[in-house]
Short mmCIF file of N, CA and C in Angstrom, two decimals:
data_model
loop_
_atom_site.label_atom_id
_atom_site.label_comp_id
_atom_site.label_asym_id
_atom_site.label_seq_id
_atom_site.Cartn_x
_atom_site.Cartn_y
_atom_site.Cartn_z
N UNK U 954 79.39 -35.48 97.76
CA UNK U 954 78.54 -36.52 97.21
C UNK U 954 78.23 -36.18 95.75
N UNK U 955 78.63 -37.16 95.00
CA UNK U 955 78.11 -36.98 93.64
C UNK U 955 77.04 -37.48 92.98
N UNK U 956 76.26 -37.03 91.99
CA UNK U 956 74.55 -37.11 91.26
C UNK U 956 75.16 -38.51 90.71
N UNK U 957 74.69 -39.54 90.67
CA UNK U 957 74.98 -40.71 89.82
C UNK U 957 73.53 -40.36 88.57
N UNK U 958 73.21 -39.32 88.30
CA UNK U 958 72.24 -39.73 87.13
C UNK U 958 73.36 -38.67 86.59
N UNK U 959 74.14 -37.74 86.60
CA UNK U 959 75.08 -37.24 85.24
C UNK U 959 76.58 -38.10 85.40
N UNK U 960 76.73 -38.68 84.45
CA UNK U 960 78.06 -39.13 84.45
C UNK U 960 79.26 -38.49 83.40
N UNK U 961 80.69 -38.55 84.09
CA UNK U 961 81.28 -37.65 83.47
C UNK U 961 82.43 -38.80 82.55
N UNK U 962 83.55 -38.44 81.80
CA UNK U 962 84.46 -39.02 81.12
C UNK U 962 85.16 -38.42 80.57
N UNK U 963 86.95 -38.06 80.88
CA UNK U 963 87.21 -37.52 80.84
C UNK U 963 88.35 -38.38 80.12
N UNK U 964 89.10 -38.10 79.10
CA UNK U 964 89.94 -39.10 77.96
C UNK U 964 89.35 -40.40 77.87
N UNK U 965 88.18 -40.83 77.83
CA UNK U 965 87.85 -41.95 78.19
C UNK U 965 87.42 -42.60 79.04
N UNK U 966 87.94 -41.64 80.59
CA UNK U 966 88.03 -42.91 81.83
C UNK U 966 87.31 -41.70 82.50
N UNK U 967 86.26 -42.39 83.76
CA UNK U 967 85.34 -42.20 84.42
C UNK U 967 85.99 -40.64 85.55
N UNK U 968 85.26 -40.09 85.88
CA UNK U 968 85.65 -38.40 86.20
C UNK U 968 85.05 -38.27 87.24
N UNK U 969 85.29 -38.26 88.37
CA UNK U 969 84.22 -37.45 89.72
C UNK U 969 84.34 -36.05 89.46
N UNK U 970 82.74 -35.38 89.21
CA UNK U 970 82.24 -34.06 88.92
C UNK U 970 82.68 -33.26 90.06
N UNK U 971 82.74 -33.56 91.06
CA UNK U 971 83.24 -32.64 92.27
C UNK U 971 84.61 -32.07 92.19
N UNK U 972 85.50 -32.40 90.92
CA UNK U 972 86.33 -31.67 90.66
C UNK U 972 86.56 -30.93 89.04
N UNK U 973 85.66 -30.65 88.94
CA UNK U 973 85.29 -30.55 87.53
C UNK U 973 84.69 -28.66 87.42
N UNK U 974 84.90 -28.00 86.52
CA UNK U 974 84.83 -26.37 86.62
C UNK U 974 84.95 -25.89 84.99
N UNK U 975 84.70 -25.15 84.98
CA UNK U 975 84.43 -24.05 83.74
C UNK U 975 85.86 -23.16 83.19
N UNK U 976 86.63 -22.74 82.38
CA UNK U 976 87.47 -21.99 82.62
C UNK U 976 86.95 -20.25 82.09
N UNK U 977 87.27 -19.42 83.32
CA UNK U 977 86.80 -18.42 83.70
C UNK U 977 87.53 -17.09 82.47
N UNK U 978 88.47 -17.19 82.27
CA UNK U 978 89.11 -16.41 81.22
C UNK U 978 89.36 -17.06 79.86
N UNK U 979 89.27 -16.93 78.63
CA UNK U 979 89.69 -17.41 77.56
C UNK U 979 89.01 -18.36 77.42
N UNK U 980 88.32 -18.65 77.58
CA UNK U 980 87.28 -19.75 77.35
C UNK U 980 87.10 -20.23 75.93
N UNK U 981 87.65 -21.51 75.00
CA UNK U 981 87.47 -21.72 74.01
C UNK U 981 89.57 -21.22 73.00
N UNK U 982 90.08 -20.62 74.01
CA UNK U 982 91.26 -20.19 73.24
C UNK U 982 91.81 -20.88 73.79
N UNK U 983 93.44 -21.34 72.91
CA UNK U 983 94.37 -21.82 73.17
C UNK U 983 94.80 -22.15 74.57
N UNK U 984 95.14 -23.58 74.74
CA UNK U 984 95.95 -23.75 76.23
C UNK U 984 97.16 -24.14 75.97
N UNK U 985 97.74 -23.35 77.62
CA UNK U 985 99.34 -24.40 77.92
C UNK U 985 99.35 -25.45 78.30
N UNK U 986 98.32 -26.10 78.70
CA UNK U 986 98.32 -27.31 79.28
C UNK U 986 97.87 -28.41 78.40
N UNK U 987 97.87 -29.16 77.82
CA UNK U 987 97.34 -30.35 77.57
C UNK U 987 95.95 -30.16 77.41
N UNK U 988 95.10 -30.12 76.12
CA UNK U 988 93.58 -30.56 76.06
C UNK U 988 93.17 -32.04 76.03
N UNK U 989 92.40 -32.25 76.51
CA UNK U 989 91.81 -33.87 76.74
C UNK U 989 90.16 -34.01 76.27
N UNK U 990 89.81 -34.75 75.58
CA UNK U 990 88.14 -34.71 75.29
C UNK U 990 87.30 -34.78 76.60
N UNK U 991 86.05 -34.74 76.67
CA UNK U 991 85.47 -34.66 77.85
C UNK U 991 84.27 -35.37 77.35
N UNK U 992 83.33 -36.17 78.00
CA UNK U 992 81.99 -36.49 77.53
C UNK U 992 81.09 -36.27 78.94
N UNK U 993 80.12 -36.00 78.97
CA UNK U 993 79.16 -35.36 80.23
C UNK U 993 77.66 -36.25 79.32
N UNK U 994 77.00 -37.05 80.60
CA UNK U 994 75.77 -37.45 80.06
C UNK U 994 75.19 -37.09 81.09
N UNK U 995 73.77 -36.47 80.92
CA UNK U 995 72.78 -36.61 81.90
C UNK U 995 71.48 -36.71 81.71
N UNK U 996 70.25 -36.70 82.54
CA UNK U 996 68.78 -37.11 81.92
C UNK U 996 68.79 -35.55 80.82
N UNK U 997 67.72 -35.40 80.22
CA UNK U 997 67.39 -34.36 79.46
C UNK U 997 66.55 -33.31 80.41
N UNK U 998 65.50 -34.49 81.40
CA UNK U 998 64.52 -33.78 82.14
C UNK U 998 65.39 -32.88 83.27
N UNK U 999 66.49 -33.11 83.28
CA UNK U 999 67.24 -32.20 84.01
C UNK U 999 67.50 -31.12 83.59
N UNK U 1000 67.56 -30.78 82.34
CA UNK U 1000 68.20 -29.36 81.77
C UNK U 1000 67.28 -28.26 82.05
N UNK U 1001 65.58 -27.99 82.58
CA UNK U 1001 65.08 -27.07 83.13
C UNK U 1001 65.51 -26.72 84.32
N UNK U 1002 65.90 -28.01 85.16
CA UNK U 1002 66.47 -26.97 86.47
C UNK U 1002 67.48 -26.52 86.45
N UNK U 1003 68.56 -27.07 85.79
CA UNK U 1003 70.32 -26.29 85.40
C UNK U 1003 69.96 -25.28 84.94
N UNK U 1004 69.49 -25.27 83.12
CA UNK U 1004 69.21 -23.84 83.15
C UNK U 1004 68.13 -23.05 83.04
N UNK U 1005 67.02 -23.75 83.46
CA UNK U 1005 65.46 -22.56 83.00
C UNK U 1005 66.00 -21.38 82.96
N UNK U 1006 66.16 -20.60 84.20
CA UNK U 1006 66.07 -19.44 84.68
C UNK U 1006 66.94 -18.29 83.63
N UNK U 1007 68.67 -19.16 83.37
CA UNK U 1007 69.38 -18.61 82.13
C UNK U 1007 68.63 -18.59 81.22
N UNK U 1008 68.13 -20.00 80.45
CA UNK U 1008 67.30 -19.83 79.17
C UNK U 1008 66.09 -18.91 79.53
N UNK U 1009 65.27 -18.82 80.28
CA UNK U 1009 64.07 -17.91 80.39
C UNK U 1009 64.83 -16.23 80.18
N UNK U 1010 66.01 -15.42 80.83
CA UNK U 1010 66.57 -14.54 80.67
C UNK U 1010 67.24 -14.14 79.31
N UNK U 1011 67.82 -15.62 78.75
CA UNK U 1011 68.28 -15.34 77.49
C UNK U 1011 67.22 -14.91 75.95
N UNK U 1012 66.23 -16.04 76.77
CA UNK U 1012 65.18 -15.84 75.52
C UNK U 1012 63.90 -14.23 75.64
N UNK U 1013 64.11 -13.37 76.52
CA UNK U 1013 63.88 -12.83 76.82
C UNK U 1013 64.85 -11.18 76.38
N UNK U 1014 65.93 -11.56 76.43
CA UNK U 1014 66.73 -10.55 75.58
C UNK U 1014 66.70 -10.85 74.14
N UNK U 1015 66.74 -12.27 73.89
CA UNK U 1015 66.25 -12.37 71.95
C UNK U 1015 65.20 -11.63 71.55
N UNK U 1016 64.01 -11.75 72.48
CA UNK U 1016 62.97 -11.25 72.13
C UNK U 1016 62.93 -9.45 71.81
N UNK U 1017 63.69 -9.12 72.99
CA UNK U 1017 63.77 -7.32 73.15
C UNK U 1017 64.51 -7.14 71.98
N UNK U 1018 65.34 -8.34 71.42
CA UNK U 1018 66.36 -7.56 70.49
C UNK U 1018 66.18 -7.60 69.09
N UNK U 1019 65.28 -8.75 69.08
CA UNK U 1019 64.33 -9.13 67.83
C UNK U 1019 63.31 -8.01 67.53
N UNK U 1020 62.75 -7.50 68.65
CA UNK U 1020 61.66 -6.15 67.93
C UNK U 1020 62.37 -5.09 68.04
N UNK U 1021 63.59 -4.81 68.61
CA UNK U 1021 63.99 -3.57 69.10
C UNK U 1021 64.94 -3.16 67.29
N UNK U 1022 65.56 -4.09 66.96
CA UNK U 1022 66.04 -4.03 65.92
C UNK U 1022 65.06 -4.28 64.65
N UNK U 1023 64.77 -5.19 64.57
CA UNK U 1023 63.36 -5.78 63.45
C UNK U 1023 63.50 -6.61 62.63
N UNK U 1024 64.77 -7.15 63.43
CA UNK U 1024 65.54 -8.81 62.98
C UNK U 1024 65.98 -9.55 63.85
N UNK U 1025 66.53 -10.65 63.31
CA UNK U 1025 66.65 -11.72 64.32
C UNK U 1025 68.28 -12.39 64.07
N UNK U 1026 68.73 -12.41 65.39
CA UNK U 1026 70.25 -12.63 65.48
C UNK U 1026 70.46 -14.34 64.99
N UNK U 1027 69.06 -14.99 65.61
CA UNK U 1027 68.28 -16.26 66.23
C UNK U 1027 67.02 -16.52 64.87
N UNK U 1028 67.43 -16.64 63.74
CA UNK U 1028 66.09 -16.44 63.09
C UNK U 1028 64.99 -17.86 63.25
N UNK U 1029 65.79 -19.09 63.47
CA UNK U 1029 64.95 -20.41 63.99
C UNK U 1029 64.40 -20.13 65.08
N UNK U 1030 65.10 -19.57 65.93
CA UNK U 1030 64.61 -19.20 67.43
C UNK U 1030 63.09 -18.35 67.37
N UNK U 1031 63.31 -17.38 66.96
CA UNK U 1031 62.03 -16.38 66.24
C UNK U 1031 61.13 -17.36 65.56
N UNK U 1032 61.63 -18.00 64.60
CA UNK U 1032 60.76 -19.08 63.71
C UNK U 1032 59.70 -19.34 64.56
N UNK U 1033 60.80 -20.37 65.79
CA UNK U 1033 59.74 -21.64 66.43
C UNK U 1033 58.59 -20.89 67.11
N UNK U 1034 58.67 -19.45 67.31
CA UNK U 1034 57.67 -18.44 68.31
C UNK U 1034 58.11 -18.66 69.53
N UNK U 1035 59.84 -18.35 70.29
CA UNK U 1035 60.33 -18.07 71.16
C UNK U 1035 60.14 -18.93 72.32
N UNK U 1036 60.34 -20.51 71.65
CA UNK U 1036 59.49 -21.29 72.97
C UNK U 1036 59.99 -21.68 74.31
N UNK U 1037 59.49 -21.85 75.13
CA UNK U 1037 60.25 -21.67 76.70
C UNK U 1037 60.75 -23.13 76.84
N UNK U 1038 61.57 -23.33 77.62
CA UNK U 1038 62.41 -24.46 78.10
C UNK U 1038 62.01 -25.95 78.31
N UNK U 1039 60.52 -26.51 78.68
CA UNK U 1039 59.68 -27.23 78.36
C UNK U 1039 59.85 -27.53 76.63
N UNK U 1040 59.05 -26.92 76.34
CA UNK U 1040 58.51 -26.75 74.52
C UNK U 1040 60.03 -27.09 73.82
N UNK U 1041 60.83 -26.26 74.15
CA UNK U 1041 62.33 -26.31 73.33
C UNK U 1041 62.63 -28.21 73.42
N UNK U 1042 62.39 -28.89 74.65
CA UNK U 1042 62.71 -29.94 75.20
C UNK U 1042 62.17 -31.16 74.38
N UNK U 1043 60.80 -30.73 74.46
CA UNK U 1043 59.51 -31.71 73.73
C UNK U 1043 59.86 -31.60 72.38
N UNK U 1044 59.74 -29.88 71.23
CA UNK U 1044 59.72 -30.00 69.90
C UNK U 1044 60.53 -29.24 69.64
N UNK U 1045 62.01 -29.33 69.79
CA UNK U 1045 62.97 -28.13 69.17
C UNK U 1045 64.53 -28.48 69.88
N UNK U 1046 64.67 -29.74 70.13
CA UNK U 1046 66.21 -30.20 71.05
C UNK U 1046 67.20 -30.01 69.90
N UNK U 1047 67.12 -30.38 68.82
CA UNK U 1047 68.52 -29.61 67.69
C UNK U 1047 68.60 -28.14 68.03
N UNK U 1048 67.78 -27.24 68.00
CA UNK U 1048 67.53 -25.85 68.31
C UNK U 1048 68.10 -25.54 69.87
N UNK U 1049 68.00 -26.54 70.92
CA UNK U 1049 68.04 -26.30 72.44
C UNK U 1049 69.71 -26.58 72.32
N UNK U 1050 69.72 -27.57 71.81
CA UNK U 1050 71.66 -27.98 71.96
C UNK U 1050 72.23 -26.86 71.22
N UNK U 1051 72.05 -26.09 69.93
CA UNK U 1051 72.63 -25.68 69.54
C UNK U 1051 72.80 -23.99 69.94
N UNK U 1052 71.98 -23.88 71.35
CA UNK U 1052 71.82 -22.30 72.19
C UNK U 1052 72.89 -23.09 73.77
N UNK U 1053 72.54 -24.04 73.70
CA UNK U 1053 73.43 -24.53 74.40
C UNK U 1053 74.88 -24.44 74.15
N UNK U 1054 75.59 -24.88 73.26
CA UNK U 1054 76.97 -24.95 73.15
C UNK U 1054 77.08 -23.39 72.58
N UNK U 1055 76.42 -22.99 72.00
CA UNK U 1055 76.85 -20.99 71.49
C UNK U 1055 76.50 -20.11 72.68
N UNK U 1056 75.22 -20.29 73.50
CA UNK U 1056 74.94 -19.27 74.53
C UNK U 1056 75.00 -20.25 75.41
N UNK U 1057 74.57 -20.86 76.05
CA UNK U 1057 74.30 -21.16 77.30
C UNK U 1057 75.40 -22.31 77.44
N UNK U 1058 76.39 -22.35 77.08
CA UNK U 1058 77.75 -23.29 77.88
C UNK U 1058 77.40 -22.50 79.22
N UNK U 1059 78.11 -21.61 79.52
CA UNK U 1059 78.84 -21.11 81.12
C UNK U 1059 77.66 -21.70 81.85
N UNK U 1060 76.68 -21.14 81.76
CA UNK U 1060 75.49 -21.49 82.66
C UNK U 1060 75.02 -22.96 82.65
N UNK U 1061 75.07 -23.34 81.88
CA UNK U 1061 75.29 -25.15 82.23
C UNK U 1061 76.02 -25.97 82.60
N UNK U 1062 77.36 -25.46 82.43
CA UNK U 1062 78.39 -25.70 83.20
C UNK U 1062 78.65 -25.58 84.28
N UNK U 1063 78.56 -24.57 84.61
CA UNK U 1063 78.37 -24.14 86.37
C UNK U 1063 77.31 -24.76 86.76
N UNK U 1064 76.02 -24.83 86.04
CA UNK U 1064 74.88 -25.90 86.81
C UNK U 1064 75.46 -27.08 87.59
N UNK U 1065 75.79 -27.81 86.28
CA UNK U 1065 76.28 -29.23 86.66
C UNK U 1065 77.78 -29.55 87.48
N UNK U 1066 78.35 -28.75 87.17
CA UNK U 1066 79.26 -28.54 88.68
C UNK U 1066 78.72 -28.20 89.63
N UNK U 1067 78.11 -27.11 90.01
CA UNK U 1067 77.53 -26.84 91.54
C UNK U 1067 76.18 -28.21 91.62
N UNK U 1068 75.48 -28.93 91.01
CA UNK U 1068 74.85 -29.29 91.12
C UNK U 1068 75.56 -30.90 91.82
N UNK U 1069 76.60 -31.26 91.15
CA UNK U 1069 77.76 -32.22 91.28
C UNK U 1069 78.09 -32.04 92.81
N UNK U 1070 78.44 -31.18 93.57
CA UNK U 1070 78.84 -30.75 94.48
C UNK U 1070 80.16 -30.42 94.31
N UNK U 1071 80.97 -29.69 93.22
CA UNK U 1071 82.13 -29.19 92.81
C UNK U 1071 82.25 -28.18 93.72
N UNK U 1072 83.69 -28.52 94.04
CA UNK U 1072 84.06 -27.14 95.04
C UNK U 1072 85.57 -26.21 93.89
N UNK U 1073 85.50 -25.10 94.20
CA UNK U 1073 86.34 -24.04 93.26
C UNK U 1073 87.56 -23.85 93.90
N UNK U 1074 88.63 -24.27 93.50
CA UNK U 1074 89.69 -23.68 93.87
C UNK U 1074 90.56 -23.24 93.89
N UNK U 1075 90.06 -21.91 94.63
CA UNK U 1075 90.67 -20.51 93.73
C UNK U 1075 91.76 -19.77 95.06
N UNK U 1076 92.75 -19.15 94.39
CA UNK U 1076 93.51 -18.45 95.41
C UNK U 1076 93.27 -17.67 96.12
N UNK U 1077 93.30 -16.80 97.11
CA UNK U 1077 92.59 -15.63 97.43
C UNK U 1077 93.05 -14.74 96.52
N UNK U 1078 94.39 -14.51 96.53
CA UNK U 1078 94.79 -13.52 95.28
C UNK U 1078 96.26 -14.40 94.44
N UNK U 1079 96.29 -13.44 93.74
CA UNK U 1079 97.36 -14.19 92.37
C UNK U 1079 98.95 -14.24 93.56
N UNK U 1080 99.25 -16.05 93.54
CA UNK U 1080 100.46 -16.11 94.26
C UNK U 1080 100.21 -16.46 95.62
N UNK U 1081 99.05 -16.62 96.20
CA UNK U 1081 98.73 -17.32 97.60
C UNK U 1081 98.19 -18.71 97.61
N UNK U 1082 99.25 -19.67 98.08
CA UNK U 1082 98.94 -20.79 98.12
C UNK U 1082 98.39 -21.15 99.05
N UNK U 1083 97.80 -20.61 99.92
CA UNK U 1083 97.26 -21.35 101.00
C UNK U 1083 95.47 -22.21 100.68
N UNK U 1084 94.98 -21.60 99.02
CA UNK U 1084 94.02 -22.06 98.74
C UNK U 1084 94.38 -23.33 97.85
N UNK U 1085 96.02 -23.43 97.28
CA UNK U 1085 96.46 -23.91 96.72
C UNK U 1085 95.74 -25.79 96.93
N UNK U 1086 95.72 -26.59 96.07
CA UNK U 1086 95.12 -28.21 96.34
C UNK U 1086 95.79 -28.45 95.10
N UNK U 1087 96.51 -29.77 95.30
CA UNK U 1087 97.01 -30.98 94.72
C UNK U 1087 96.31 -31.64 93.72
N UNK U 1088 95.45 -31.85 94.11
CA UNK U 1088 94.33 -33.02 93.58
C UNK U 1088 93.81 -32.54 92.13
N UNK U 1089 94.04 -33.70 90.90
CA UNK U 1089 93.48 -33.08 90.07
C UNK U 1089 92.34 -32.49 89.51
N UNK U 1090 92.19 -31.32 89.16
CA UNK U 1090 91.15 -30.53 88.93
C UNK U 1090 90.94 -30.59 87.52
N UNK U 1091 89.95 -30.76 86.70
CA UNK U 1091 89.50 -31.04 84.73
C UNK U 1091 88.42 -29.47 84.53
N UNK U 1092 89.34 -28.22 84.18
CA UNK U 1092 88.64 -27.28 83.78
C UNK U 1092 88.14 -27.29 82.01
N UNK U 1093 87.05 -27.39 82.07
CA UNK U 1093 86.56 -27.36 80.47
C UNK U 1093 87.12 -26.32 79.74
N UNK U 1094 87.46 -26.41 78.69
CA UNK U 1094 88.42 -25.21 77.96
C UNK U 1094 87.19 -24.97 76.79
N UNK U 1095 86.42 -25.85 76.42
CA UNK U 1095 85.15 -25.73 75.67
C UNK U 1095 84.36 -26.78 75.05
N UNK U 1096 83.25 -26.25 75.28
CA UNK U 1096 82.10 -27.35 74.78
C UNK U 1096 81.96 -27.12 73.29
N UNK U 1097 82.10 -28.47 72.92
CA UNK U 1097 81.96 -28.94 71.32
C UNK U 1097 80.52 -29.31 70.88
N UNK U 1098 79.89 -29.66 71.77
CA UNK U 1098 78.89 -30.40 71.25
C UNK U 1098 77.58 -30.92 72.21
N UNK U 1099 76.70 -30.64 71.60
CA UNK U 1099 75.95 -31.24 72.72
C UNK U 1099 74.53 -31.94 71.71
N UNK U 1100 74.10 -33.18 72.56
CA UNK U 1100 73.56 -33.86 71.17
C UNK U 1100 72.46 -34.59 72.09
N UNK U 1101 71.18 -34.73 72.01
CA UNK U 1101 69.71 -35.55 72.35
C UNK U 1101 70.43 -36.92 71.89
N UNK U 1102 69.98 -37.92 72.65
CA UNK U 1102 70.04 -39.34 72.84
C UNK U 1102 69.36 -39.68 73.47
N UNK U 1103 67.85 -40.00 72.87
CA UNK U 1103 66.82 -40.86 74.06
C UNK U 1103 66.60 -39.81 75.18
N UNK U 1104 66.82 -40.27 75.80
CA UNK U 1104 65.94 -39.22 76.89
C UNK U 1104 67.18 -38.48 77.77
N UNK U 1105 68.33 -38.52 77.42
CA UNK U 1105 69.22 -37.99 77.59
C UNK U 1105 70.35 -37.20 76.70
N UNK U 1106 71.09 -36.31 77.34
CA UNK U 1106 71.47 -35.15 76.41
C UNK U 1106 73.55 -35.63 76.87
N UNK U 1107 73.81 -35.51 75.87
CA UNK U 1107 75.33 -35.54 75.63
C UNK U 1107 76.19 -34.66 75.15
N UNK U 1108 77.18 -33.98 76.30
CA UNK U 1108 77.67 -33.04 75.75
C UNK U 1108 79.57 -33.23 75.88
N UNK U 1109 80.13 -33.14 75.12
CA UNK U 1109 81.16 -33.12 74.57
C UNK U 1109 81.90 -31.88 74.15
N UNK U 1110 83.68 -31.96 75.09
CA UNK U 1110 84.38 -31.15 74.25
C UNK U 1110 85.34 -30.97 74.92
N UNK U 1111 86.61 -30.18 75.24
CA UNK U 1111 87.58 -30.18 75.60
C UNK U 1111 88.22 -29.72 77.01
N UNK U 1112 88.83 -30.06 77.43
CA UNK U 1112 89.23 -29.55 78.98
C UNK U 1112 90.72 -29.98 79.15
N UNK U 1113 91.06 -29.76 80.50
CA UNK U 1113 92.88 -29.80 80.51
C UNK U 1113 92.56 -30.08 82.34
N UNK U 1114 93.63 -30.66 82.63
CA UNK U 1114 93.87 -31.13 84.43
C UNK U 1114 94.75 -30.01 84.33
N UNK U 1115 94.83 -29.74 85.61
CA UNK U 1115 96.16 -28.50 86.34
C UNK U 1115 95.67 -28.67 87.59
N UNK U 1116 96.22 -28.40 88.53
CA UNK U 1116 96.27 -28.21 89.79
C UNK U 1116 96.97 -26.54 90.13
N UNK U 1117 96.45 -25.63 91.42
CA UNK U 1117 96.40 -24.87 91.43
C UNK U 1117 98.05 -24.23 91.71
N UNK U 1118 99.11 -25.17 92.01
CA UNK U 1118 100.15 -25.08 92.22
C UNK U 1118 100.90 -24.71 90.49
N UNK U 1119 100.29 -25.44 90.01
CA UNK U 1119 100.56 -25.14 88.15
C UNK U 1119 100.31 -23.46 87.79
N UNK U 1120 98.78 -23.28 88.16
CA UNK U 1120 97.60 -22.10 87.94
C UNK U 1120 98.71 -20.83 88.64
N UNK U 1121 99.19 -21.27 89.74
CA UNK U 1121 99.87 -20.08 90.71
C UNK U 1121 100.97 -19.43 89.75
N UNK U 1122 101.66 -21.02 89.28
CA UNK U 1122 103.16 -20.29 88.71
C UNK U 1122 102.69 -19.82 87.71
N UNK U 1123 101.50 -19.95 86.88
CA UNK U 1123 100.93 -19.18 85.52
C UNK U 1123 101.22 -17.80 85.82
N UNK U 1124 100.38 -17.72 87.15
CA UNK U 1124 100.36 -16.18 87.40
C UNK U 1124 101.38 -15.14 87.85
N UNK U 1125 102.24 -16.03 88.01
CA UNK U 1125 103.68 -15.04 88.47
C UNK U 1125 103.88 -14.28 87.76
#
């Protein structure tokens, strides 16, 4: 069953999230396959439950690393006085998208897939097809962009279809 409040688009044309995934190695480097744009919309008020818990952990190592050193990797971040996931939402969404697409892709990604009801499918090991599926699968190769619109957040950027029969012969 899929969330009808995130909708996906994938070259244009409409995407069921239940086959939709992150790519686990190389993330952002070169593919063999074909890149295709991607567009992902969903409410904004959603992005505390995808990622509080990441952003609460992440902003939490800024902080250790901000006094531990006696600078800031994040110097807006430090600026705003380290604000939690709420606050970022209300007065700081240029600041929230832009920890989004540099730190927190993976973890929002995987949100909204597992949240989608995306299932993974993965081999047991390199060359066993029996986990092998047909059906096309749209792994994100990387997020470009992610941008506030009204009360919803838009994120954009590149991905490729393969099916795991493709993925297998990669691995030979």
């Amino acid at each position: 069953m899929t969330d009808s409040t995130i909708s996906c688009e994938v070259d244009g044309q409409p995407f069921d999230l239940r086959r939709f995934g992150c790519r686990d190695m190389g993330y952002g480097q070169r593919s063999a396959l074909p890149l295709l744009p991607f567009r992902l919309c969903l409410p904004a008020s959603m992005l505390a439950g995808l990622v509080g818990e990441a952003y609460d952990d992440f902003l939490q190592t800024c902080r250790e690393d901000d006094a531990l050193l006696d600078e800031s990797d994040l110097p807006a971040l430090r600026d705003a006085g380290y604000p939690g996931i709420a606050a970022m939402l209300a007065r700081h969404q240029p600041l929230l998208a832009e920890l989004l697409v540099d730190y927190l892709y993976r973890d929002l990604l995987d949100a909204i897939a597992a949240h989608s009801g995306a299932q993974a499918y993965r081999p047991r090991r390199s060359g066993d097809p029996r986990n092998a599926d047909a059906r096309r699968h749209f792994t994100v190769n990387a997020l470009k962009k992610a941008q506030f619109a009204s009360d919803e957040i838009v994120l954009e950027g590149q991905g490729y279809f393969g099916t795991w029969i493709i993925w297998l012969h990669q691995l030979r």
